Tab-separated table of C-alpha atoms in Angstrom:
chain	number	residue	atom	x	y	z
X	409	MET	CA	8.149	-12.660	40.326
X	410	GLY	CA	8.101	-10.061	43.473
X	411	GLN	CA	11.834	-8.636	42.015
X	412	LEU	CA	10.777	-8.087	39.205
X	413	PHE	CA	7.499	-6.291	39.963
X	414	ILE	CA	9.166	-3.761	42.238
X	415	ARG	CA	12.535	-3.172	39.481
X	416	HIS	CA	9.322	-2.564	36.648
X	417	LEU	CA	7.704	-0.452	39.819
X	418	CYS	CA	9.875	1.519	39.932
X	419	GLN	CA	10.934	2.408	35.978
X	420	ILE	CA	7.326	3.383	36.197
X	421	LEU	CA	7.731	5.896	38.974
X	422	LEU	CA	11.337	7.194	37.441
X	423	ALA	CA	10.097	7.901	34.802
X	424	PHE	CA	6.482	9.399	35.540
X	425	ALA	CA	8.971	11.939	38.271
X	426	LEU	CA	10.708	13.519	34.827
X	427	GLY	CA	7.603	13.623	32.782
X	428	ILE	CA	6.498	15.779	36.198
X	429	PHE	CA	9.859	17.727	36.895
X	430	GLY	CA	12.303	17.456	33.290
X	431	VAL	CA	15.753	16.539	33.970
X	432	THR	CA	18.983	17.608	33.167
X	433	ASN	CA	21.064	16.319	30.681
X	434	ALA	CA	24.786	16.995	29.625
X	435	TRP	CA	23.826	20.219	27.775
X	436	ALA	CA	20.202	21.642	28.378
X	437	LEU	CA	17.696	22.091	31.120
X	438	CYS	CA	14.638	20.068	29.890
X	439	SER	CA	10.698	21.158	30.728
X	440	ASP	CA	7.699	19.650	29.988
X	441	SER	CA	4.858	22.126	28.744
X	442	LEU	CA	1.527	22.463	27.648
X	443	ILE	CA	0.788	23.734	24.468
X	444	GLU	CA	-2.396	24.809	22.916
X	445	SER	CA	-1.851	27.254	20.498
X	446	ALA	CA	-1.420	24.179	17.738
X	447	LYS	CA	-5.050	24.087	16.076
X	448	PHE	CA	-6.782	21.908	13.535
X	449	SER	CA	-7.821	23.783	9.959
X	450	ASP	CA	-11.290	24.521	12.218
X	451	GLY	CA	-9.808	25.785	14.272
X	452	GLY	CA	-10.120	23.076	17.140
X	453	VAL	CA	-6.994	22.888	19.288
X	454	ILE	CA	-4.363	20.428	19.211
X	455	PRO	CA	-2.877	20.448	22.578
X	456	TYR	CA	1.052	18.253	22.716
X	457	MET	CA	3.065	18.641	25.900
X	458	LEU	CA	6.517	20.168	24.398
X	459	THR	CA	10.254	19.215	25.979
X	460	SER	CA	12.119	21.814	25.898
X	461	GLY	CA	16.272	23.329	27.311
X	462	THR	CA	16.000	25.883	23.637
X	463	GLN	CA	14.349	28.517	21.862
X	464	LYS	CA	16.985	28.514	18.603
X	465	PRO	CA	17.288	24.488	17.869
X	466	ASN	CA	18.196	22.648	15.092
X	467	TYR	CA	15.446	20.094	14.764
X	468	ALA	CA	11.752	19.527	16.803
X	469	LEU	CA	10.732	16.359	16.707
X	470	ILE	CA	6.689	14.811	17.456
X	471	LEU	CA	7.054	11.276	18.972
X	472	MET	CA	3.356	9.912	18.852
X	473	PRO	CA	3.886	6.778	21.532
X	474	GLY	CA	2.604	3.155	20.676
X	475	GLY	CA	-0.475	0.853	22.203
X	476	ALA	CA	-3.350	2.635	22.476
X	477	GLY	CA	-1.153	5.865	21.193
X	478	GLN	CA	-3.362	8.323	23.219
X	479	LEU	CA	-1.040	11.364	25.557
X	480	ASN	CA	-3.874	13.165	26.182
X	481	PRO	CA	-1.486	15.983	28.021
X	482	GLU	CA	-3.625	17.766	30.080
X	483	ILE	CA	-2.960	20.241	33.280
X	484	GLN	CA	-4.854	18.754	36.969
X	485	ASP	CA	-4.488	19.980	40.163
X	486	GLY	CA	-1.840	22.618	38.626
X	487	LYS	CA	0.487	20.217	37.302
X	488	LEU	CA	0.696	19.056	33.628
X	489	THR	CA	0.204	14.981	33.658
X	490	PHE	CA	-0.470	12.417	30.900
X	491	LYS	CA	-0.658	8.601	29.895
X	492	HIS	CA	2.307	6.067	28.522
X	493	VAL	CA	4.383	7.454	30.809
X	494	GLY	CA	6.471	3.783	30.282
X	495	ASN	CA	6.004	4.194	26.604
X	496	PHE	CA	10.425	4.399	25.571
X	497	LEU	CA	9.383	7.329	23.601
X	498	ILE	CA	7.446	9.234	26.271
X	499	ARG	CA	9.974	8.197	28.667
X	500	SER	CA	13.114	9.037	26.858
X	501	ARG	CA	11.974	12.527	25.236
X	502	ASN	CA	14.858	13.814	27.887
X	503	LEU	CA	17.202	12.316	26.361
X	504	PHE	CA	16.059	13.441	22.887
X	505	CYS	CA	16.285	16.751	23.681
X	506	ASP	CA	19.207	19.063	24.291
X	507	ASN	CA	20.855	22.001	22.981
X	508	SER	CA	20.017	21.192	19.440
X	509	PHE	CA	16.585	19.662	20.509
X	510	VAL	CA	12.701	20.033	21.060
X	511	VAL	CA	10.173	17.530	21.573
X	512	ALA	CA	6.387	17.817	21.675
X	513	SER	CA	4.643	14.626	22.697
X	514	THR	CA	1.845	14.195	21.272
X	515	ASN	CA	-1.613	11.733	20.502
X	516	SER	CA	-0.717	8.988	17.721
X	517	SER	CA	-2.931	9.819	14.621
X	518	GLU	CA	-2.892	9.015	10.513
X	519	SER	CA	-4.637	12.617	10.479
X	520	PRO	CA	-2.540	14.892	7.801
X	521	ASP	CA	-4.400	17.705	9.475
X	522	ARG	CA	-3.799	17.338	13.340
X	523	MET	CA	-0.534	16.789	12.093
X	524	GLU	CA	0.006	19.647	10.456
X	525	GLY	CA	-1.527	21.979	13.082
X	526	ILE	CA	2.050	20.709	14.861
X	527	ILE	CA	3.850	21.700	12.018
X	528	LYS	CA	2.400	24.630	11.739
X	529	ASP	CA	3.102	25.988	15.382
X	530	LEU	CA	6.284	24.175	15.858
X	531	ASN	CA	7.559	26.280	12.399
X	532	THR	CA	6.197	29.408	14.207
X	533	ARG	CA	8.033	28.554	17.483
X	534	TYR	CA	11.212	27.684	15.863
X	535	PRO	CA	11.704	28.527	12.345
X	536	ALA	CA	14.714	27.625	11.520
X	537	ALA	CA	14.146	23.495	13.192
X	538	LYS	CA	13.942	21.537	10.710
X	539	ILE	CA	10.114	18.992	11.363
X	540	CYS	CA	10.841	15.200	12.171
X	541	ILE	CA	8.434	12.428	13.679
X	542	VAL	CA	9.381	9.222	14.951
X	543	GLY	CA	7.271	6.461	15.468
X	544	THR	CA	7.155	3.749	17.275
X	545	SER	CA	5.244	0.098	17.209
X	546	ARG	CA	2.173	0.433	16.685
X	547	SER	CA	2.317	4.273	16.465
X	548	THR	CA	4.232	3.411	12.917
X	549	LEU	CA	1.245	2.824	11.661
X	550	SER	CA	-0.038	7.061	11.971
X	551	THR	CA	3.761	6.789	9.994
X	552	ILE	CA	3.603	5.025	7.476
X	553	ALA	CA	-0.093	6.348	6.696
X	554	LEU	CA	1.994	9.821	6.631
X	555	SER	CA	5.112	9.223	4.620
X	556	GLY	CA	2.785	10.457	1.817
X	557	PRO	CA	0.932	12.792	2.259
X	558	LEU	CA	4.109	14.222	4.292
X	559	ASP	CA	5.913	13.652	2.406
X	560	GLY	CA	8.190	17.334	1.845
X	561	LYS	CA	6.639	18.772	4.291
X	562	VAL	CA	8.552	17.406	6.970
X	563	SER	CA	12.859	16.747	7.254
X	564	CYS	CA	12.051	13.005	7.762
X	565	MET	CA	10.728	9.982	10.056
X	566	VAL	CA	12.003	8.142	11.642
X	567	HIS	CA	10.142	3.899	12.822
X	568	THR	CA	10.886	1.968	15.972
X	569	ALA	CA	10.215	-1.223	17.117
X	570	SER	CA	7.718	-1.328	13.444
X	571	MET	CA	4.543	-3.131	12.522
X	572	THR	CA	5.805	-5.363	9.992
X	573	THR	CA	3.146	-3.580	7.426
X	574	ILE	CA	6.591	-1.647	7.323
X	575	SER	CA	8.222	-4.229	5.125
X	576	ARG	CA	5.634	-2.644	2.399
X	577	LEU	CA	6.289	1.098	2.933
X	578	ASP	CA	8.786	2.047	-0.313
X	579	THR	CA	10.434	5.229	0.286
X	580	SER	CA	12.955	5.062	-2.081
X	581	LYS	CA	11.043	7.753	-4.239
X	582	LEU	CA	9.983	10.056	-0.552
X	583	LYS	CA	11.392	13.827	-0.690
X	584	SER	CA	11.520	13.438	3.229
X	585	ARG	CA	14.361	10.861	4.536
X	586	HIS	CA	12.962	7.814	6.530
X	587	LEU	CA	15.479	5.842	9.385
X	588	LEU	CA	14.162	2.122	10.616
X	589	VAL	CA	15.308	1.785	14.236
X	590	HIS	CA	14.463	-2.001	15.831
X	591	HIS	CA	16.062	-4.635	18.410
X	592	LYS	CA	17.455	-7.617	16.442
X	593	GLU	CA	15.533	-9.281	19.677
X	594	ASP	CA	11.838	-7.706	19.346
X	595	GLY	CA	9.773	-10.217	20.982
X	596	CYS	CA	6.258	-8.380	19.825
X	597	ARG	CA	4.993	-11.030	17.068
X	598	GLN	CA	3.341	-7.770	16.090
X	599	THR	CA	6.537	-5.810	15.532
X	600	GLY	CA	8.774	-8.174	14.244
X	601	TYR	CA	12.683	-7.666	13.173
X	602	TRP	CA	12.204	-9.191	9.343
X	603	GLY	CA	9.797	-6.734	9.018
X	604	ALA	CA	12.607	-3.738	9.270
X	605	GLU	CA	14.507	-6.012	7.699
X	606	GLU	CA	12.676	-6.626	4.309
X	607	ASN	CA	12.011	-3.348	4.192
X	608	HIS	CA	16.149	-2.190	4.050
X	609	LYS	CA	16.647	-4.942	1.288
X	610	ASP	CA	14.184	-4.072	-0.358
X	611	TYR	CA	14.260	-0.299	-0.470
X	612	LYS	CA	17.542	0.906	0.788
X	613	THR	CA	15.761	2.769	3.978
X	614	PRO	CA	18.714	3.183	6.735
X	615	LEU	CA	18.527	0.286	10.123
X	616	ILE	CA	19.791	1.000	12.886
X	617	THR	CA	19.801	-2.979	14.643
X	618	MET	CA	19.683	-2.767	18.362
X	619	ASP	CA	20.907	-4.929	20.449
X	620	GLY	CA	21.472	-6.408	24.039
X	621	GLY	CA	19.203	-4.594	27.363
X	622	ILE	CA	16.731	-6.637	29.121
X	623	THR	CA	13.399	-7.832	28.253
X	624	GLU	CA	10.296	-7.944	31.364
X	625	GLY	CA	7.214	-8.675	31.270
X	626	ASN	CA	4.506	-8.983	28.116
X	627	PRO	CA	7.011	-8.529	24.638
X	628	CYS	CA	4.718	-5.976	23.165
X	629	ASP	CA	5.511	-3.618	26.284
X	630	GLY	CA	7.772	-0.663	26.502
X	631	PHE	CA	9.730	-2.520	29.256
X	632	GLY	CA	10.783	-5.487	26.551
X	633	TYR	CA	13.547	-5.371	24.143
X	634	HIS	CA	10.435	-4.083	22.566
X	635	GLY	CA	11.133	-0.635	23.859
X	636	PHE	CA	14.545	-0.332	24.191
X	637	ASN	CA	14.501	-1.130	27.160
X	638	GLY	CA	18.030	-0.818	29.299
X	639	ILE	CA	19.081	0.829	26.096
X	640	GLU	CA	17.294	3.795	25.649
X	641	LYS	CA	20.596	6.283	25.992
X	642	GLU	CA	22.366	4.730	22.320
X	643	THR	CA	19.353	4.110	20.707
X	644	VAL	CA	18.617	7.767	21.289
X	645	GLU	CA	21.745	8.767	20.429
X	646	LYS	CA	22.282	6.808	17.116
X	647	ILE	CA	18.743	8.170	15.915
X	648	LYS	CA	19.849	11.757	16.944
X	649	ALA	CA	23.410	11.212	15.611
X	650	TRP	CA	21.121	10.609	12.029
X	651	ILE	CA	19.128	13.749	12.334
X	652	ALA	CA	21.330	15.606	12.676
X	653	GLN	CA	23.968	13.852	9.499
């Protein structure tokens, strides 16, 4: 139990360090910054965290964490801070970022107005980039809800470790592309693999099935199979390959 706790703590500290300092990958030096130029239709600010290493990306991804979903990026004592450091998407943002991809991490939301504010801001910054929205776990409730209002307004939506209600999302007539990504051994009761598998069978939505890695602690948390623990790189590479195909 002591070794398990220490390993879990080290993973969280590593993810936190990546969030504060950024990381160098094989293609680009990516760093995080707080962006406050996105606006609601009434003029209110929509803060988000931009992870970028290029000014001319081909793709801009909007990542939403699971759980409570409130990333709440802000500057405290001169440093960028945010919540959900251990979430699969948030701790993997530097794996997504390279010379072709930039990443906007934000609070989970089912509000089209909120997402359209971020999309508009990204389109202004990167007019040539295709926009994709990526959710995980509970934030797939948001990707499901947004699939109608934002259909055709984004290039694609990616649902990872989806809530089982994904089984009823008919993607067959949607303009935006959709992708399901799920660990075959996901042990969370609310995100069973069967939901993604059923959607794939019924609506032919592309499904990437992951296996392997390690599971620790609560099966619904980010360091279980549910959060693709230990296979983050392989999972991200498959997602990016599908987006770029």
